[in-house]
Amino acid sequence: MVKVVSTLVAFFSSTLILGQLQWSPTTDPGVGTIEHLATGPTPGSLVTLQLGNPIRPFVSADGGNSWQMKNGLGTPNGAFAYDLQLHVTNTGTILIFAGFGNYYVWRSIDGGDTFAQLGTMQGIPDAFQQGFHSAQNGEVFLFGTGVLRSTDDGATWVQIVPPNVTLDAFTAAGGHFFAAHQGTMYRGNLNGTGFIPLSTAPYSTDPTLGLTMGINQRVIACGGSDRVIASSDEGLTWNSAQTGLPGSLSTVAHLAASTVQDHWVCGAAQEVHFKAAGSTVWVPATNGIIFQPGFPIVRMCSGPQGALYLHTYDGIYAADISTGLHVVSAMDLRLFPIPATDRLVVEHTGNMLGMWSVLDMSGRCVVHGRALTDRTDISVGHLEPGTYVLDLPDHGTVQRFVVIH
């Protein structure tokens, strides 16, 4: 056993790169083409949609390891809905905006089984919208043709920015929201007052394709010639943040930031780049992603404890780089972390796992057990941060993973 581990140490030390991001595929939710993904308020909560008749939410509470189909009663026929946007509020309410003759919002407070249709009586105008956003204080926004605001978890809405203002991107940081159209950046108070244009000079993200909020109320924008810019003083001054991005990535279309550490991820088409906390340089970050021809990145987003997600039309990928566990190599087995419980889940399709041991990089066994099924949950919350090896002698394989706190 020690001989095997010493060989592994040499191999792993040559492949582990500081600041490298590793993506792990989630289980296929079974919705066909994956056009929408939203994160919920609890660690590992995800929602996607099957665009049938009716539209059915598929929800996961464990970071995409397992999915549950909801009834979706009250939603329209997904084959005829258009301009659809999906969102989950800070309380877990599911919101769907779509055109179906007119534009409406469908709202579910029972996890996706039943939906109520909201229209002009609830403050939803018959107008195109780009998307939703939830602020940290629980308010919900719908933006695109102006800005709508809800203070009751999406039940009723009020127009706080007039509909003659077109907006393409939106985020909220502290007591303000930030929005953009083409090369113009705006800032307003959360209630809509004080809505003014901002100067990002000498930098430009025209056209601005994404806005997100990082830690410490940092506002990050992407798009245009400067690709990524950021402000740490609520939009008063801006700095370029594109060091390390290659010339091939001429426009950054997608952007997400961890909510607990200063980690950022960005990309476009089939390129992904990662900037770790404390670094000013972006590095390539497609490890673990299998891009199929013609299937670009659709969206990037972050979860409530810092996990980052992205999806293409045929797969969802997760990278937990802020808390708990981070899988570095999965080889022929499936490993995935559940950070909220400090557990590592191991699966081997169709075969009993048998004996297993977790070894530190000196070869010392730190925890062991036996699994009589094709799945086991291993508690590793007590382990010190570092790289470990999961040894599965019955299968003649080993797996590497990293614990970070």
PDB file of C-alpha atoms in Angstrom, residues 189-355:
ATOM      1  CA  ASN A 189     -31.018  52.772  -4.700  1.00  0.00           C
ATOM      2  CA  LEU A 190     -32.859  49.497  -4.183  1.00  0.00           C
ATOM      3  CA  ASN A 191     -36.178  51.361  -4.110  1.00  0.00           C
ATOM      4  CA  GLY A 192     -35.426  52.941  -7.480  1.00  0.00           C
ATOM      5  CA  THR A 193     -34.549  56.424  -6.302  1.00  0.00           C
ATOM      6  CA  GLY A 194     -31.264  58.031  -7.292  1.00  0.00           C
ATOM      7  CA  PHE A 195     -31.118  56.200 -10.620  1.00  0.00           C
ATOM      8  CA  ILE A 196     -28.213  57.753 -12.540  1.00  0.00           C
ATOM      9  CA  PRO A 197     -25.702  56.831 -15.251  1.00  0.00           C
ATOM     10  CA  LEU A 198     -22.134  56.110 -14.151  1.00  0.00           C
ATOM     11  CA  SER A 199     -18.836  56.601 -15.893  1.00  0.00           C
ATOM     12  CA  THR A 200     -16.543  53.585 -16.163  1.00  0.00           C
ATOM     13  CA  ALA A 201     -13.847  55.638 -17.950  1.00  0.00           C
ATOM     14  CA  PRO A 202     -11.224  54.971 -19.045  1.00  0.00           C
ATOM     15  CA  TYR A 203     -12.549  51.413 -19.352  1.00  0.00           C
ATOM     16  CA  SER A 204     -15.425  50.051 -21.397  1.00  0.00           C
ATOM     17  CA  THR A 205     -17.434  46.847 -21.534  1.00  0.00           C
ATOM     18  CA  ASP A 206     -19.570  48.034 -24.450  1.00  0.00           C
ATOM     19  CA  PRO A 207     -21.687  46.027 -24.981  1.00  0.00           C
ATOM     20  CA  THR A 208     -22.013  44.949 -21.335  1.00  0.00           C
ATOM     21  CA  LEU A 209     -23.002  41.286 -21.363  1.00  0.00           C
ATOM     22  CA  GLY A 210     -22.890  40.486 -17.660  1.00  0.00           C
ATOM     23  CA  LEU A 211     -22.888  42.005 -14.187  1.00  0.00           C
ATOM     24  CA  THR A 212     -22.305  40.220 -10.914  1.00  0.00           C
ATOM     25  CA  MET A 213     -21.553  40.990  -7.290  1.00  0.00           C
ATOM     26  CA  GLY A 214     -18.436  39.661  -5.585  1.00  0.00           C
ATOM     27  CA  ILE A 215     -17.543  39.790  -1.909  1.00  0.00           C
ATOM     28  CA  ASN A 216     -17.252  43.110  -0.083  1.00  0.00           C
ATOM     29  CA  GLN A 217     -19.874  44.603  -2.427  1.00  0.00           C
ATOM     30  CA  ARG A 218     -17.494  44.493  -5.383  1.00  0.00           C
ATOM     31  CA  VAL A 219     -19.292  45.000  -8.707  1.00  0.00           C
ATOM     32  CA  ILE A 220     -17.883  43.135 -11.718  1.00  0.00           C
ATOM     33  CA  ALA A 221     -18.881  43.692 -15.348  1.00  0.00           C
ATOM     34  CA  CYS A 222     -17.954  41.841 -18.528  1.00  0.00           C
ATOM     35  CA  GLY A 223     -18.122  42.454 -22.258  1.00  0.00           C
ATOM     36  CA  GLY A 224     -16.629  44.837 -24.778  1.00  0.00           C
ATOM     37  CA  SER A 225     -13.033  45.796 -25.418  1.00  0.00           C
ATOM     38  CA  ASP A 226     -11.844  45.726 -21.796  1.00  0.00           C
ATOM     39  CA  ARG A 227     -13.574  42.364 -21.239  1.00  0.00           C
ATOM     40  CA  VAL A 228     -13.722  42.467 -17.400  1.00  0.00           C
ATOM     41  CA  ILE A 229     -13.778  45.549 -15.153  1.00  0.00           C
ATOM     42  CA  ALA A 230     -14.560  45.910 -11.448  1.00  0.00           C
ATOM     43  CA  SER A 231     -15.461  48.542  -8.867  1.00  0.00           C
ATOM     44  CA  SER A 232     -14.942  48.341  -5.107  1.00  0.00           C
ATOM     45  CA  ASP A 233     -16.529  51.708  -4.255  1.00  0.00           C
ATOM     46  CA  GLU A 234     -20.100  51.213  -5.513  1.00  0.00           C
ATOM     47  CA  GLY A 235     -19.344  52.260  -9.045  1.00  0.00           C
ATOM     48  CA  LEU A 236     -17.490  55.514  -8.421  1.00  0.00           C
ATOM     49  CA  THR A 237     -14.212  54.236  -9.891  1.00  0.00           C
ATOM     50  CA  TRP A 238     -13.440  51.208 -12.037  1.00  0.00           C
ATOM     51  CA  ASN A 239     -10.362  49.093 -12.710  1.00  0.00           C
ATOM     52  CA  SER A 240      -9.427  46.730 -15.497  1.00  0.00           C
ATOM     53  CA  ALA A 241      -9.417  43.054 -14.496  1.00  0.00           C
ATOM     54  CA  GLN A 242      -8.474  41.253 -17.704  1.00  0.00           C
ATOM     55  CA  THR A 243      -4.838  40.295 -17.041  1.00  0.00           C
ATOM     56  CA  GLY A 244      -4.200  36.783 -18.287  1.00  0.00           C
ATOM     57  CA  LEU A 245      -7.208  36.534 -20.587  1.00  0.00           C
ATOM     58  CA  PRO A 246      -6.022  35.332 -24.009  1.00  0.00           C
ATOM     59  CA  GLY A 247      -6.534  37.174 -27.250  1.00  0.00           C
ATOM     60  CA  SER A 248      -8.773  34.339 -28.450  1.00  0.00           C
ATOM     61  CA  LEU A 249     -11.328  35.401 -25.842  1.00  0.00           C
ATOM     62  CA  SER A 250     -12.176  38.649 -27.598  1.00  0.00           C
ATOM     63  CA  THR A 251     -15.431  39.131 -25.680  1.00  0.00           C
ATOM     64  CA  VAL A 252     -16.335  37.785 -22.243  1.00  0.00           C
ATOM     65  CA  ALA A 253     -19.994  36.779 -22.339  1.00  0.00           C
ATOM     66  CA  HIS A 254     -20.417  34.976 -19.004  1.00  0.00           C
ATOM     67  CA  LEU A 255     -19.329  35.869 -15.487  1.00  0.00           C
ATOM     68  CA  ALA A 256     -19.839  34.567 -11.946  1.00  0.00           C
ATOM     69  CA  ALA A 257     -18.225  35.236  -8.573  1.00  0.00           C
ATOM     70  CA  SER A 258     -18.114  33.265  -5.357  1.00  0.00           C
ATOM     71  CA  THR A 259     -20.232  34.692  -2.567  1.00  0.00           C
ATOM     72  CA  VAL A 260     -17.782  33.798   0.213  1.00  0.00           C
ATOM     73  CA  GLN A 261     -14.278  34.244  -1.247  1.00  0.00           C
ATOM     74  CA  ASP A 262     -12.845  36.480  -3.944  1.00  0.00           C
ATOM     75  CA  HIS A 263     -12.921  33.831  -6.692  1.00  0.00           C
ATOM     76  CA  TRP A 264     -14.187  34.718 -10.176  1.00  0.00           C
ATOM     77  CA  VAL A 265     -14.924  32.674 -13.272  1.00  0.00           C
ATOM     78  CA  CYS A 266     -15.617  33.969 -16.771  1.00  0.00           C
ATOM     79  CA  GLY A 267     -15.877  32.691 -20.297  1.00  0.00           C
ATOM     80  CA  ALA A 268     -17.522  32.585 -23.697  1.00  0.00           C
ATOM     81  CA  ALA A 269     -18.296  29.891 -26.249  1.00  0.00           C
ATOM     82  CA  GLN A 270     -16.159  26.969 -24.986  1.00  0.00           C
ATOM     83  CA  GLU A 271     -13.501  28.946 -23.109  1.00  0.00           C
ATOM     84  CA  VAL A 272     -13.464  29.194 -19.297  1.00  0.00           C
ATOM     85  CA  HIS A 273     -11.028  31.152 -17.128  1.00  0.00           C
ATOM     86  CA  PHE A 274     -10.619  31.408 -13.362  1.00  0.00           C
ATOM     87  CA  LYS A 275      -9.168  34.101 -11.107  1.00  0.00           C
ATOM     88  CA  ALA A 276      -8.429  32.927  -7.578  1.00  0.00           C
ATOM     89  CA  ALA A 277      -8.635  35.076  -4.463  1.00  0.00           C
ATOM     90  CA  GLY A 278      -5.490  37.128  -4.060  1.00  0.00           C
ATOM     91  CA  SER A 279      -4.526  36.776  -7.704  1.00  0.00           C
ATOM     92  CA  THR A 280      -4.758  39.389 -10.436  1.00  0.00           C
ATOM     93  CA  VAL A 281      -4.272  36.896 -13.255  1.00  0.00           C
ATOM     94  CA  TRP A 282      -6.845  34.708 -15.001  1.00  0.00           C
ATOM     95  CA  VAL A 283      -5.880  31.100 -15.781  1.00  0.00           C
ATOM     96  CA  PRO A 284      -7.571  28.550 -18.090  1.00  0.00           C
ATOM     97  CA  ALA A 285     -10.199  26.503 -16.264  1.00  0.00           C
ATOM     98  CA  THR A 286     -11.859  23.893 -18.454  1.00  0.00           C
ATOM     99  CA  ASN A 287     -10.638  20.890 -16.428  1.00  0.00           C
ATOM    100  CA  GLY A 288     -13.452  18.368 -16.120  1.00  0.00           C
ATOM    101  CA  ILE A 289     -15.718  19.952 -18.748  1.00  0.00           C
ATOM    102  CA  ILE A 290     -16.546  17.902 -21.833  1.00  0.00           C
ATOM    103  CA  PHE A 291     -17.564  20.311 -24.561  1.00  0.00           C
ATOM    104  CA  GLN A 292     -19.466  18.785 -27.449  1.00  0.00           C
ATOM    105  CA  PRO A 293     -19.177  20.455 -30.881  1.00  0.00           C
ATOM    106  CA  GLY A 294     -21.754  23.211 -31.196  1.00  0.00           C
ATOM    107  CA  PHE A 295     -22.614  23.240 -27.471  1.00  0.00           C
ATOM    108  CA  PRO A 296     -21.318  26.492 -25.929  1.00  0.00           C
ATOM    109  CA  ILE A 297     -21.607  27.734 -22.364  1.00  0.00           C
ATOM    110  CA  VAL A 298     -25.172  28.882 -21.712  1.00  0.00           C
ATOM    111  CA  ARG A 299     -24.792  30.359 -18.244  1.00  0.00           C
ATOM    112  CA  MET A 300     -22.491  30.689 -15.239  1.00  0.00           C
ATOM    113  CA  CYS A 301     -23.811  31.265 -11.708  1.00  0.00           C
ATOM    114  CA  SER A 302     -22.851  30.869  -8.053  1.00  0.00           C
ATOM    115  CA  GLY A 303     -24.471  29.154  -5.096  1.00  0.00           C
ATOM    116  CA  PRO A 304     -25.029  30.455  -1.561  1.00  0.00           C
ATOM    117  CA  GLN A 305     -21.839  28.954  -0.066  1.00  0.00           C
ATOM    118  CA  GLY A 306     -19.490  29.781  -2.899  1.00  0.00           C
ATOM    119  CA  ALA A 307     -19.985  26.859  -5.271  1.00  0.00           C
ATOM    120  CA  LEU A 308     -19.752  27.849  -8.934  1.00  0.00           C
ATOM    121  CA  TYR A 309     -21.872  26.330 -11.683  1.00  0.00           C
ATOM    122  CA  LEU A 310     -21.960  26.467 -15.445  1.00  0.00           C
ATOM    123  CA  HIS A 311     -24.021  24.617 -17.987  1.00  0.00           C
ATOM    124  CA  THR A 312     -24.027  23.870 -21.664  1.00  0.00           C
ATOM    125  CA  TYR A 313     -27.054  22.581 -23.524  1.00  0.00           C
ATOM    126  CA  ASP A 314     -26.090  19.013 -22.650  1.00  0.00           C
ATOM    127  CA  GLY A 315     -24.515  19.161 -19.187  1.00  0.00           C
ATOM    128  CA  ILE A 316     -24.256  20.912 -15.817  1.00  0.00           C
ATOM    129  CA  TYR A 317     -20.900  21.308 -14.067  1.00  0.00           C
ATOM    130  CA  ALA A 318     -20.074  22.326 -10.497  1.00  0.00           C
ATOM    131  CA  ALA A 319     -16.876  23.581  -8.864  1.00  0.00           C
ATOM    132  CA  ASP A 320     -16.857  24.075  -5.108  1.00  0.00           C
ATOM    133  CA  ILE A 321     -13.768  26.160  -4.452  1.00  0.00           C
ATOM    134  CA  SER A 322     -14.782  28.091  -1.359  1.00  0.00           C
ATOM    135  CA  THR A 323     -15.961  25.736   1.363  1.00  0.00           C
ATOM    136  CA  GLY A 324     -15.913  22.071   2.210  1.00  0.00           C
ATOM    137  CA  LEU A 325     -14.626  19.708  -0.470  1.00  0.00           C
ATOM    138  CA  HIS A 326     -13.284  19.957  -3.971  1.00  0.00           C
ATOM    139  CA  VAL A 327     -12.915  16.894  -6.179  1.00  0.00           C
ATOM    140  CA  VAL A 328      -9.723  17.051  -8.221  1.00  0.00           C
ATOM    141  CA  SER A 329      -9.818  13.739 -10.104  1.00  0.00           C
ATOM    142  CA  ALA A 330     -12.657  11.277 -10.576  1.00  0.00           C
ATOM    143  CA  MET A 331     -11.185   8.817 -13.130  1.00  0.00           C
ATOM    144  CA  ASP A 332     -13.658   5.950 -13.652  1.00  0.00           C
ATOM    145  CA  LEU A 333     -15.657   6.442 -10.459  1.00  0.00           C
ATOM    146  CA  ARG A 334     -18.028   9.266  -9.595  1.00  0.00           C
ATOM    147  CA  LEU A 335     -17.114  11.445  -6.600  1.00  0.00           C
ATOM    148  CA  PHE A 336     -18.849  14.603  -5.545  1.00  0.00           C
ATOM    149  CA  PRO A 337     -18.834  16.725  -2.390  1.00  0.00           C
ATOM    150  CA  ILE A 338     -21.766  17.898  -0.296  1.00  0.00           C
ATOM    151  CA  PRO A 339     -20.129  20.873   1.462  1.00  0.00           C
ATOM    152  CA  ALA A 340     -23.051  21.562   3.788  1.00  0.00           C
ATOM    153  CA  THR A 341     -22.500  18.205   5.514  1.00  0.00           C
ATOM    154  CA  ASP A 342     -18.708  17.848   5.039  1.00  0.00           C
ATOM    155  CA  ARG A 343     -19.217  14.548   3.262  1.00  0.00           C
ATOM    156  CA  LEU A 344     -17.730  13.021   0.130  1.00  0.00           C
ATOM    157  CA  VAL A 345     -20.068  10.765  -1.853  1.00  0.00           C
ATOM    158  CA  VAL A 346     -18.577   7.902  -3.875  1.00  0.00           C
ATOM    159  CA  GLU A 347     -20.473   5.896  -6.489  1.00  0.00           C
ATOM    160  CA  HIS A 348     -19.566   2.956  -8.716  1.00  0.00           C
ATOM    161  CA  THR A 349     -22.350   2.107 -11.151  1.00  0.00           C
ATOM    162  CA  GLY A 350     -23.450  -1.502 -10.912  1.00  0.00           C
ATOM    163  CA  ASN A 351     -20.759  -2.753  -8.543  1.00  0.00           C
ATOM    164  CA  MET A 352     -20.328  -2.937  -4.788  1.00  0.00           C
ATOM    165  CA  LEU A 353     -17.610  -0.567  -3.600  1.00  0.00           C
ATOM    166  CA  GLY A 354     -16.235  -2.916  -0.950  1.00  0.00           C
ATOM    167  CA  MET A 355     -13.313  -1.856   1.224  1.00  0.00           C
TER     168      MET A 355
END
